[in-house]
XYZ file of C-alpha atoms in Angstrom:
687
model
C 0.063 0.132 0.041
C 3.180 2.378 0.640
C 4.161 1.712 -2.645
C 0.945 2.267 -4.309
C 0.520 5.761 -2.353
C 3.825 6.732 -3.385
C 3.425 6.057 -6.853
C 0.164 8.247 -7.091
C 2.011 11.110 -4.827
C 5.503 11.098 -6.549
C 5.010 9.666 -9.922
C 1.648 11.210 -11.017
C 0.584 15.037 -11.894
C -1.737 15.591 -9.068
C -4.228 17.579 -11.557
C -4.342 14.858 -14.059
C -5.103 12.560 -11.073
C -8.047 14.434 -9.652
C -9.002 14.914 -13.313
C -9.223 10.988 -13.626
C -10.738 10.494 -10.399
C -13.516 13.145 -11.399
C -14.248 11.385 -14.752
C -14.174 7.925 -12.800
C -16.834 9.116 -10.597
C -19.284 10.769 -12.988
C -18.835 7.564 -15.072
C -19.621 5.428 -12.328
C -23.027 7.255 -11.367
C -24.047 7.235 -15.078
C -23.264 3.457 -15.107
C -25.289 2.935 -11.951
C -28.224 5.051 -12.964
C -28.467 3.007 -16.605
C -27.772 -0.378 -14.749
C -30.758 0.498 -12.510
C -32.946 1.124 -15.744
C -31.839 -2.215 -17.442
C -32.706 -4.214 -14.733
C -36.269 -2.698 -14.526
C -37.353 -3.407 -17.968
C -37.855 -6.657 -20.042
C -37.006 -7.809 -23.269
C -35.421 -5.658 -26.126
C -35.476 -2.555 -23.832
C -33.284 -4.612 -21.336
C -30.678 -5.056 -24.052
C -30.740 -1.549 -25.086
C -29.855 -0.097 -21.655
C -27.203 -2.854 -21.115
C -25.592 -1.809 -24.261
C -25.856 2.069 -23.235
C -24.481 1.216 -19.853
C -21.696 -0.634 -21.639
C -20.766 2.233 -23.541
C -20.892 4.133 -20.493
C -18.981 2.039 -18.703
C -16.141 1.501 -21.513
C -15.528 5.282 -21.859
C -15.361 5.729 -18.099
C -12.857 3.265 -17.949
C -10.980 4.059 -20.922
C -11.039 7.812 -20.073
C -9.862 7.191 -16.640
C -6.775 4.986 -17.818
C -5.347 7.334 -20.451
C -5.840 10.426 -18.180
C -4.431 8.610 -15.300
C -1.555 7.370 -17.544
C -0.975 10.509 -19.129
C -0.641 12.189 -15.490
C 2.284 9.467 -15.042
C 5.489 10.868 -15.093
C 7.643 8.066 -16.746
C 10.978 10.030 -16.702
C 11.371 8.738 -20.323
C 10.154 9.679 -23.946
C 6.613 8.061 -24.500
C 4.304 7.340 -27.442
C 0.745 5.942 -27.910
C 0.027 3.009 -30.539
C -3.382 4.420 -31.944
C -4.607 0.950 -32.950
C -4.097 -0.568 -29.780
C -5.258 2.449 -28.002
C -8.750 2.035 -29.987
C -8.807 -1.757 -29.578
C -8.318 -1.053 -25.709
C -11.951 0.663 -25.783
C -13.445 -1.840 -27.864
C -12.322 -4.453 -25.338
C -13.853 -2.394 -22.461
C -17.152 -1.805 -23.829
C -17.416 -5.456 -25.207
C -16.515 -6.753 -21.806
C -18.644 -4.672 -19.955
C -21.741 -5.472 -22.096
C -20.910 -9.088 -21.009
C -20.734 -8.603 -17.523
C -23.871 -6.332 -17.387
C -25.920 -8.921 -19.363
C -24.864 -11.499 -16.933
C -25.927 -9.492 -13.898
C -29.373 -7.812 -15.041
C -30.255 -11.482 -16.046
C -31.573 -12.493 -12.750
C -31.522 -10.857 -9.172
C -30.099 -13.973 -7.330
C -27.029 -13.770 -5.366
C -24.452 -15.557 -7.740
C -25.106 -13.964 -11.432
C -24.715 -10.432 -10.154
C -21.356 -11.323 -8.738
C -20.111 -13.048 -12.018
C -21.128 -10.370 -14.093
C -19.324 -8.324 -11.533
C -16.402 -10.403 -11.568
C -16.375 -9.932 -15.856
C -16.748 -6.132 -15.459
C -13.621 -6.376 -13.521
C -11.972 -8.462 -15.999
C -13.078 -5.914 -18.439
C -11.316 -2.893 -16.574
C -8.010 -5.264 -16.387
C -8.183 -6.351 -19.867
C -8.774 -2.491 -21.065
C -5.991 -1.228 -18.457
C -3.160 -3.662 -19.397
C -4.089 -3.263 -23.480
C -3.707 0.205 -23.048
C -0.378 -0.268 -21.465
C 0.723 -2.220 -24.341
C -0.066 0.806 -26.530
C 1.973 3.031 -23.881
C 5.341 2.737 -25.749
C 8.070 4.233 -23.452
C 11.694 4.447 -24.413
C 13.049 1.956 -21.577
C 13.173 -1.011 -20.326
C 9.826 -2.268 -18.668
C 9.469 -5.085 -15.930
C 6.183 -5.959 -14.010
C 6.056 -7.146 -10.433
C 3.703 -10.016 -10.678
C 2.344 -9.523 -7.090
C 0.780 -6.107 -7.910
C -0.610 -7.119 -11.150
C -2.304 -10.193 -9.915
C -3.507 -7.787 -6.892
C -4.719 -5.259 -9.146
C -6.955 -7.641 -11.192
C -8.276 -9.197 -7.956
C -9.071 -5.772 -6.691
C -11.029 -4.886 -9.886
C -12.863 -8.147 -10.051
C -13.596 -8.391 -6.141
C -14.971 -4.571 -6.230
C -16.948 -4.677 -9.393
C -18.456 -7.943 -8.168
C -19.440 -6.346 -4.900
C -20.734 -3.568 -6.992
C -22.981 -5.286 -8.976
C -24.321 -7.360 -6.120
C -25.075 -4.594 -4.086
C -27.075 -2.826 -6.973
C -29.228 -6.180 -7.531
C -29.479 -6.572 -3.619
C -33.254 -5.755 -2.792
C -31.954 -5.375 1.155
C -30.440 -2.084 0.752
C -32.913 0.291 -0.914
C -31.885 3.480 0.493
C -27.848 3.266 0.302
C -27.813 0.932 -2.874
C -27.077 3.602 -5.227
C -24.479 5.296 -3.437
C -22.509 2.330 -2.312
C -22.848 0.848 -6.002
C -21.136 3.914 -7.327
C -18.430 4.236 -4.786
C -17.343 0.284 -5.536
C -17.066 0.951 -9.077
C -14.942 3.880 -8.601
C -12.674 1.613 -6.348
C -12.603 -1.117 -8.681
C -11.382 1.069 -11.658
C -8.959 2.992 -9.553
C -7.520 0.361 -7.746
C -6.882 -1.612 -10.552
C -5.275 1.142 -12.453
C -3.038 2.480 -9.118
C -1.761 -0.814 -8.231
C -0.985 -1.972 -11.775
C 1.039 1.389 -12.452
C 2.946 0.524 -9.202
C 3.559 -2.787 -10.642
C 5.307 -1.173 -13.809
C 9.308 -0.468 -13.356
C 10.843 1.719 -16.122
C 14.516 1.833 -16.775
C 14.715 4.825 -19.157
C 16.781 5.054 -22.584
C 17.975 8.119 -24.103
C 18.049 9.059 -27.482
C 14.666 9.683 -28.969
C 12.873 12.623 -30.357
C 9.140 11.608 -30.640
C 8.259 11.624 -27.063
C 5.218 13.516 -25.727
C 5.839 16.627 -24.110
C 4.510 17.627 -20.896
C 1.905 20.222 -22.320
C 1.086 18.078 -25.432
C 0.300 15.147 -22.556
C -1.881 17.441 -20.633
C -3.847 18.842 -23.941
C -4.350 15.073 -24.581
C -5.625 14.093 -21.453
C -7.980 17.252 -21.300
C -9.368 16.262 -25.019
C -9.692 12.536 -23.489
C -11.570 13.531 -20.438
C -13.666 16.269 -22.459
C -14.878 13.105 -24.825
C -15.139 11.059 -21.925
C -17.510 13.467 -20.157
C -19.526 13.972 -23.517
C -20.033 10.394 -23.489
C -21.008 9.927 -19.999
C -23.095 12.926 -19.742
C -25.016 11.514 -22.421
C -25.621 8.460 -20.515
C -26.711 10.301 -17.462
C -28.767 12.874 -19.484
C -30.574 9.651 -21.193
C -31.324 7.969 -17.658
C -32.540 11.400 -16.500
C -34.911 12.079 -19.737
C -36.407 8.164 -19.313
C -36.676 8.442 -15.631
C -38.587 11.800 -16.077
C -40.542 10.437 -18.701
C -41.462 7.249 -16.490
C -42.213 9.652 -13.748
C -44.908 11.664 -15.909
C -46.456 8.660 -17.406
C -46.749 7.308 -13.914
C -48.360 10.554 -12.542
C -50.742 10.389 -15.482
C -51.573 6.663 -15.031
C -51.937 7.364 -11.384
C -54.328 10.326 -12.183
C -56.300 8.046 -14.555
C -56.542 5.553 -12.059
C -57.927 7.551 -9.309
C -60.109 9.977 -11.551
C -63.022 9.965 -13.342
C -62.580 10.385 -16.996
C -65.630 12.250 -17.902
C -65.773 14.742 -14.880
C -62.045 15.022 -13.493
C -63.573 14.146 -9.990
C -61.815 11.334 -7.802
C -63.238 7.980 -9.146
C -64.333 4.931 -6.699
C -60.836 3.999 -5.882
C -59.830 7.457 -5.238
C -62.743 8.153 -3.250
C -62.211 4.958 -0.980
C -58.633 6.073 -0.399
C -59.618 9.436 0.651
C -62.373 7.950 3.021
C -59.988 5.424 4.735
C -57.662 8.531 5.370
C -60.141 10.705 6.678
C -61.484 8.071 9.133
C -57.604 7.100 10.188
C -57.469 10.771 10.840
C -60.768 11.181 12.741
C -59.851 8.066 15.115
C -56.771 9.932 15.949
C -58.402 13.409 16.404
C -61.692 12.198 17.806
C -63.517 13.896 14.725
C -66.626 12.840 12.695
C -67.028 12.614 9.250
C -70.296 13.104 7.242
C -70.586 10.782 3.941
C -73.497 11.614 1.749
C -74.549 8.867 -1.195
C -75.668 10.794 -4.266
C -78.387 9.651 -6.914
C -79.239 12.088 -9.671
C -83.430 12.411 -10.281
C -84.546 12.023 -14.040
C -81.082 11.691 -15.123
C -82.418 8.798 -17.580
C -85.126 11.303 -19.141
C -81.795 13.327 -20.134
C -80.534 10.460 -21.975
C -83.502 9.180 -23.229
C -84.549 12.340 -24.666
C -81.476 14.341 -25.748
C -79.103 11.467 -25.924
C -76.040 10.334 -24.014
C -73.639 13.518 -25.208
C -76.286 15.677 -23.585
C -76.171 13.590 -20.534
C -72.471 13.498 -20.423
C -72.392 17.455 -20.586
C -74.882 17.403 -17.657
C -72.624 15.232 -15.654
C -69.748 17.571 -16.426
C -71.772 20.631 -15.569
C -73.037 19.358 -12.187
C -69.893 17.796 -11.096
C -68.285 21.508 -11.532
C -70.961 22.766 -9.678
C -70.282 20.425 -6.792
C -66.413 20.866 -7.013
C -66.974 24.889 -6.580
C -69.650 24.617 -3.967
C -67.946 22.586 -1.506
C -65.285 23.997 0.881
C -61.245 22.937 0.744
C -61.342 20.072 3.159
C -64.556 18.665 1.575
C -64.294 15.986 -1.459
C -66.864 15.058 -4.209
C -66.230 11.940 -6.135
C -68.020 9.897 -9.077
C -68.615 6.340 -8.527
C -70.108 5.812 -12.109
C -73.198 6.567 -13.865
C -75.379 8.954 -12.262
C -74.065 7.836 -8.546
C -72.145 10.631 -6.711
C -70.417 10.587 -3.163
C -69.144 13.657 -1.031
C -67.331 13.713 2.011
C -67.079 16.518 4.745
C -65.552 16.951 8.064
C -67.563 18.381 10.826
C -68.037 19.123 14.684
C -71.472 20.108 14.838
C -74.308 18.420 13.285
C -75.954 21.446 11.650
C -72.706 21.832 9.942
C -73.432 18.391 8.151
C -77.082 19.276 7.402
C -75.792 22.526 6.140
C -73.426 20.737 3.833
C -76.425 18.102 2.677
C -78.450 21.020 1.802
C -75.981 22.867 -0.363
C -75.402 19.748 -2.391
C -79.119 19.440 -2.610
C -79.638 23.135 -3.827
C -76.725 22.953 -6.291
C -78.192 19.745 -7.940
C -81.494 21.251 -7.909
C -80.592 24.394 -9.463
C -81.722 24.837 -13.170
C -79.378 23.630 -16.135
C -79.160 25.477 -19.245
C -77.011 23.757 -21.642
C -77.944 25.613 -24.881
C -79.984 23.093 -26.880
C -82.210 22.538 -23.892
C -82.847 23.464 -20.278
C -83.465 21.076 -17.376
C -83.950 20.777 -13.646
C -82.781 17.480 -12.040
C -82.313 17.078 -8.176
C -81.039 14.378 -6.550
C -81.759 11.574 -3.942
C -79.469 12.219 -1.002
C -78.670 9.661 1.508
C -76.408 10.912 4.755
C -74.395 8.783 7.239
C -71.981 9.705 9.805
C -68.823 8.055 11.347
C -68.513 7.005 14.003
C -72.260 7.629 15.003
C -73.535 5.260 12.259
C -70.611 2.860 11.588
C -67.215 1.977 12.728
C -65.278 1.692 9.316
C -65.339 2.580 5.604
C -67.201 -0.127 4.328
C -70.329 0.244 6.993
C -70.352 3.877 6.533
C -70.529 3.754 2.654
C -73.419 0.972 3.053
C -75.404 2.793 5.554
C -75.165 5.932 3.357
C -76.444 3.859 0.341
C -79.300 2.717 2.311
C -80.398 6.054 3.363
C -80.186 7.479 -0.149
C -82.128 3.993 -1.476
C -84.921 5.294 0.963
C -84.945 8.796 0.017
C -85.184 7.621 -3.878
C -88.047 4.958 -2.839
C -89.654 7.545 -0.776
C -89.329 10.541 -2.922
C -88.346 12.282 0.182
C -88.249 16.041 -0.003
C -84.819 16.436 1.332
C -81.473 14.116 2.160
C -82.482 11.246 4.347
C -80.062 10.604 7.431
C -79.408 7.080 8.180
C -82.000 5.360 10.601
C -80.927 1.926 11.863
C -84.507 0.631 11.994
C -85.754 1.903 8.662
C -82.727 1.166 6.844
C -82.251 -2.356 8.231
C -85.513 -3.583 6.655
C -83.951 -1.836 3.363
C -80.807 -3.642 3.752
C -82.575 -7.202 4.063
C -84.433 -6.603 0.907
C -81.448 -5.489 -0.996
C -79.616 -8.861 0.745
C -82.490 -10.795 -0.615
C -82.116 -9.505 -4.111
C -78.555 -10.270 -4.262
C -79.155 -13.997 -2.917
C -82.181 -14.130 -5.341
C -80.137 -12.901 -8.288
C -77.403 -15.471 -7.199
C -80.390 -18.279 -6.835
C -81.311 -17.620 -10.251
C -77.699 -17.890 -11.812
C -77.193 -21.108 -9.916
C -80.706 -22.698 -10.647
C -81.315 -22.772 -6.962
C -85.187 -22.253 -7.226
C -87.977 -24.871 -7.349
C -91.280 -25.315 -9.217
C -94.280 -26.707 -7.613
C -97.396 -27.388 -9.212
C -101.137 -27.278 -8.043
C -103.777 -29.432 -9.620
C -106.494 -27.697 -11.909
C -109.743 -30.317 -12.501
C -112.677 -30.357 -14.628
C -115.750 -30.773 -12.581
C -118.022 -32.124 -15.863
C -115.564 -34.901 -16.621
C -113.855 -35.064 -13.171
C -110.496 -35.193 -14.908
C -107.235 -33.011 -14.370
C -107.115 -30.362 -16.960
C -103.702 -28.823 -15.784
C -101.293 -27.682 -13.422
C -100.466 -23.995 -12.412
C -96.647 -23.700 -11.691
C -95.688 -21.972 -8.685
C -92.455 -20.424 -8.083
C -91.091 -21.857 -4.818
C -87.312 -20.775 -3.000
C -85.960 -22.214 -0.018
C -83.013 -19.595 0.830
C -79.985 -21.614 2.695
C -80.363 -19.470 5.562
C -83.398 -17.813 5.718
C -85.342 -20.953 4.709
C -88.555 -20.983 2.932
C -89.454 -17.317 1.562
C -92.913 -16.765 0.175
C -93.378 -15.500 -3.068
C -95.374 -12.583 -1.703
C -92.006 -11.426 -0.506
C -89.255 -12.038 -3.282
C -91.503 -11.430 -6.288
C -92.031 -7.720 -5.518
C -88.302 -7.368 -4.431
C -87.411 -8.809 -7.876
C -89.802 -6.397 -9.772
C -88.091 -3.481 -7.633
C -84.618 -4.684 -8.591
C -84.784 -5.641 -12.329
C -84.963 -9.496 -11.626
C -88.650 -10.204 -12.692
C -87.633 -11.124 -16.414
C -84.935 -13.161 -15.611
C -86.914 -14.939 -12.673
C -90.006 -15.136 -15.253
C -87.869 -16.462 -17.914
C -86.582 -19.358 -15.189
C -89.895 -20.093 -14.468
C -91.220 -20.611 -18.003
C -88.302 -22.774 -19.173
C -88.324 -24.840 -15.882
C -92.368 -25.363 -16.208
C -92.248 -26.153 -20.092
C -89.416 -28.853 -19.698
C -91.014 -30.285 -16.665
C -94.260 -30.539 -18.772
C -92.427 -32.419 -21.585
C -91.256 -35.239 -18.798
C -95.044 -35.993 -17.920
C -96.738 -38.952 -19.097
C -99.705 -37.179 -20.042
C -100.801 -34.328 -21.906
C -102.078 -31.725 -19.258
C -101.670 -28.224 -19.685
C -99.365 -26.133 -17.250
C -100.126 -22.560 -16.630
C -97.618 -20.136 -16.063
C -98.222 -16.486 -14.189
C -97.100 -13.252 -16.331
C -96.391 -10.350 -14.216
C -96.848 -6.378 -15.559
C -93.362 -5.911 -16.064
C -92.862 -9.076 -18.219
C -95.850 -7.900 -20.197
C -94.706 -4.778 -20.793
C -91.464 -6.459 -22.566
C -91.752 -6.059 -26.204
C -89.813 -9.704 -26.334
C -92.433 -11.543 -24.608
C -93.965 -13.476 -27.562
C -90.442 -14.221 -28.987
C -89.344 -15.764 -25.639
C -92.275 -17.788 -25.339
C -91.624 -19.138 -29.100
C -87.971 -19.788 -28.355
C -88.784 -21.571 -25.072
C -91.271 -24.044 -26.962
C -88.655 -24.665 -29.665
C -86.082 -25.432 -27.045
C -88.379 -27.535 -24.692
C -90.747 -29.340 -27.334
C -93.729 -28.395 -25.567
C -96.881 -28.048 -27.886
C -98.195 -24.573 -27.600
C -101.721 -25.900 -26.870
C -100.312 -27.335 -23.452
C -99.157 -23.996 -22.255
C -101.135 -21.159 -20.786
C -100.344 -17.925 -19.142
C -102.252 -16.300 -16.414
C -102.394 -12.674 -15.942
C -104.007 -10.023 -14.001
C -106.368 -7.367 -15.363
C -103.982 -4.931 -13.535
C -101.415 -6.035 -15.315
C -103.149 -5.253 -18.734
C -104.410 -1.837 -17.496
C -100.846 -0.511 -16.863
C -100.407 -0.124 -20.455
C -103.727 -1.483 -22.038
C -103.062 -1.120 -25.922
C -99.750 -2.471 -25.628
C -100.750 -5.252 -23.543
C -103.135 -6.523 -25.758
C -100.962 -6.521 -28.796
C -98.273 -8.601 -26.845
C -101.327 -11.072 -25.464
C -102.643 -11.311 -29.373
C -99.193 -12.227 -30.524
C -98.823 -14.665 -27.998
C -102.373 -16.307 -28.586
C -101.202 -16.356 -32.129
C -98.833 -19.164 -31.083
C -101.415 -21.141 -29.698
C -100.868 -20.515 -26.144
C -103.838 -20.163 -23.740
C -104.791 -16.837 -22.081
C -106.315 -16.931 -18.923
C -107.677 -13.815 -16.825
C -106.456 -14.381 -13.356
C -108.051 -12.895 -9.948
C -111.335 -11.918 -11.950
C -113.548 -9.507 -9.788
C -110.773 -8.096 -7.419
C -109.644 -5.717 -10.130
C -110.738 -3.366 -12.309
C -113.084 -6.257 -13.657
C -113.869 -4.338 -16.975
C -116.385 -5.893 -19.469
C -114.671 -3.896 -22.065
C -111.601 -6.008 -21.423
C -113.471 -9.518 -21.933
C -115.109 -7.741 -25.136
C -111.827 -6.758 -26.735
C -109.627 -9.915 -26.032
C -111.235 -13.522 -26.494
C -109.466 -15.049 -23.083
C -109.560 -18.724 -22.944
C -110.449 -18.963 -19.116
C -111.367 -16.763 -16.517
C -109.850 -17.569 -13.183
C -112.475 -16.310 -10.315
C -110.548 -14.932 -7.039
C -110.186 -16.994 -3.860
C -111.744 -14.019 -2.196
C -115.407 -14.979 -3.664
C -115.091 -18.888 -2.916
C -113.929 -18.248 0.643
C -117.087 -16.485 1.419
C -119.647 -18.816 -0.414
C -120.195 -20.771 3.166
C -122.991 -18.286 4.421
C -122.925 -15.402 2.441
C -125.630 -15.136 -0.444
C -123.856 -12.028 -1.942
C -120.929 -14.137 -2.548
C -123.005 -16.858 -4.007
C -124.782 -14.321 -6.329
C -121.882 -12.706 -7.350
C -120.329 -16.453 -8.376
C -123.469 -16.980 -10.348
C -123.135 -13.634 -12.159
C -119.584 -14.452 -13.284
C -120.583 -17.921 -14.497
C -123.251 -16.662 -16.217
C -121.162 -14.168 -18.057
C -118.390 -16.847 -18.844
C -121.389 -18.817 -20.513
C -122.644 -15.888 -22.360
C -119.134 -15.029 -23.755
C -118.338 -18.858 -24.256
C -115.144 -18.407 -21.924
C -114.808 -21.254 -19.174
C -114.523 -20.109 -15.677
C -112.014 -21.667 -13.017
C -112.435 -21.042 -9.234
C -109.904 -20.857 -7.027
C -109.030 -21.538 -3.264
C -111.417 -24.470 -2.841
C -110.786 -25.839 0.351
C -114.091 -27.459 1.742
C -116.612 -29.987 0.284
C -119.179 -27.409 0.976
C -117.523 -24.685 -1.183
C -117.263 -27.266 -4.013
C -120.686 -28.481 -3.808
C -121.957 -24.887 -4.413
C -119.743 -24.424 -7.475
C -121.172 -27.614 -8.904
C -124.655 -26.679 -8.567
C -123.871 -23.390 -9.938
C -122.406 -24.645 -13.221
C -118.899 -23.931 -12.609
C -116.350 -25.559 -15.286
C -113.270 -26.109 -13.278
C -111.786 -25.815 -9.894
C -108.496 -25.375 -8.086
C -107.499 -25.497 -4.393
C -106.088 -27.289 -1.439
C -109.171 -29.359 -1.294
C -107.959 -30.931 -4.596
C -104.114 -30.953 -3.478
C -101.413 -28.535 -2.181
C -98.642 -27.219 -4.504
C -96.361 -30.187 -4.784
C -93.095 -30.798 -7.047
C -93.537 -32.072 -10.578
C -96.339 -34.390 -10.988
C -95.968 -37.857 -12.942
C -99.630 -38.817 -13.446
C -102.246 -36.638 -14.954
C -105.073 -39.605 -14.649
C -107.218 -39.226 -11.668
C -107.321 -42.291 -9.589
C -103.627 -43.468 -10.711
C -102.459 -42.301 -7.635
C -103.818 -42.223 -3.617
C -103.749 -38.252 -3.649
C -105.547 -38.170 -7.128
C -108.167 -40.860 -5.676
C -108.668 -38.355 -2.826
C -109.464 -35.677 -5.290
C -111.870 -37.784 -7.170
C -113.447 -38.701 -3.553
C -113.812 -34.883 -3.426
C -115.484 -34.109 -6.649
C -117.581 -37.498 -6.310
C -118.944 -36.360 -2.599
C -119.674 -33.238 -3.942
C -121.667 -34.110 -6.971
């Protein structure tokens, strides 16, 4: 070490040594920056960055070597071989490329160290090839101990440098330590190797480099090297800045709504989590407003989606300007928004919700049209109404849903008793949707029999649902929920398909009757669905009958009758259900030829001891006979009720007396099973 220090201090120009060290330090920094980029990109990009790293490394090694070599005072005339000088640069670049390629391949323990050793070998090869280009007028001898030590230093320090750069355990100091190790690798190789060289001068040559020429050449070499290194540094900086800008844009796109520029669901969730964490620390309170625009669908339907987008942008900007600097409004999608505010007094939250409502109710003028929307707003408070972000969001949604269902004149605040019922209905709706998708429903069938022939004429398909946790849920509960949540069409299709396929498995030709709701009847594709299901199942149209109430028809009378005519044209029977309890319009019976009238169970239940009920049934039966429409009486539970209907001339009956709804029947001949024998007995006794 003393010999190396004396060599540097006595036999070198200190200014050129300092310049060489400066070049080496700047080059090492550039190498680290580009090598880190090479390790973080795939495919051809990695190849490109490894190449740029190798060029910077070769230039750093080459310039450091020649500037430091020109700083060496040989005490004898010196010349440089141009071919070997250029060749040494090529060796440095190629060797560095091999080392960095291996080190960047994988980040395990072995490969970075092996790649670093190859890089150290490139430093050594370049140095000794450069020394071969250093033609000194004198006898040159080498101390092999120092030669081996110099190569070992280069390989060890370079291997350690790349191992550090590929390590995951030094995230903060990796770049600085890697840069220092590369400088040490290059510097120790050069100066230890120069210490190994001994020169005995020989006089007599006039071709030696003068001191001033050596300094000029050193400065030119340093300038070229610094330009190459600076190019690499700026390339890495530009790439880093570009990636930073791209990441910022991607982050903004990920966290903000593309249409309105407001935070999206992800951005809102992050902000709500931060606000709740801060409130837990400070003991503050947070109000969350869930917002759903009213009459927004009308804008889209009448003026188009472009106008709808313009409305959303304008309302988003209004809300952004209305709220305070510490508040936040976000768009979750469609016409759903949320707003967050911090408050200390409940009156502040009430004022905040009222401000949002007034902002959304203000008239809109978009040039081609004017509009006034309004919104349904639900409010929930942390920690009063919920202890975490998810529960707070759900409770605000429940309050908003209640505001929309009740057409509330102002924002609705979360009420545990009122909103828990809504939560339960929403849970049932989600479970029902899942039950439809996974075929977890069932259909039971209730027998319909002819009084005249004592034979089964058909079966009414009745939907049943046994929830895995709640047990049996009656249709009176889940059918309205299906209608509220847009599930009635898929539910009706499921029942229709199941009933038709079941009927095809029966060993008799009885009809199957399926109920149709008002929402189904309003759907223009209903006739096409019936046709497709019959094609899929193979059920003849004469064996299918639909049952619907007059209330369903009166929702849109002309449209409903048009759809019913299309269904009847397929050969499907149409029965008017629950006759006597709805509009019971004779005009409806006149304009549409129903295949059956079903008398509501309310009248049959009053038959015993009610002359008025008997008179009404007699009138309905007379009406049916005059119009040539069969009448079926529902809800028959006693022999007395059945006797009256037989006496009055009713055509068909249905009720518990004949049989309770049960899974798919296997026979249609009365008397073929014990249950059917009981039905025959009931009819015979009544007769």
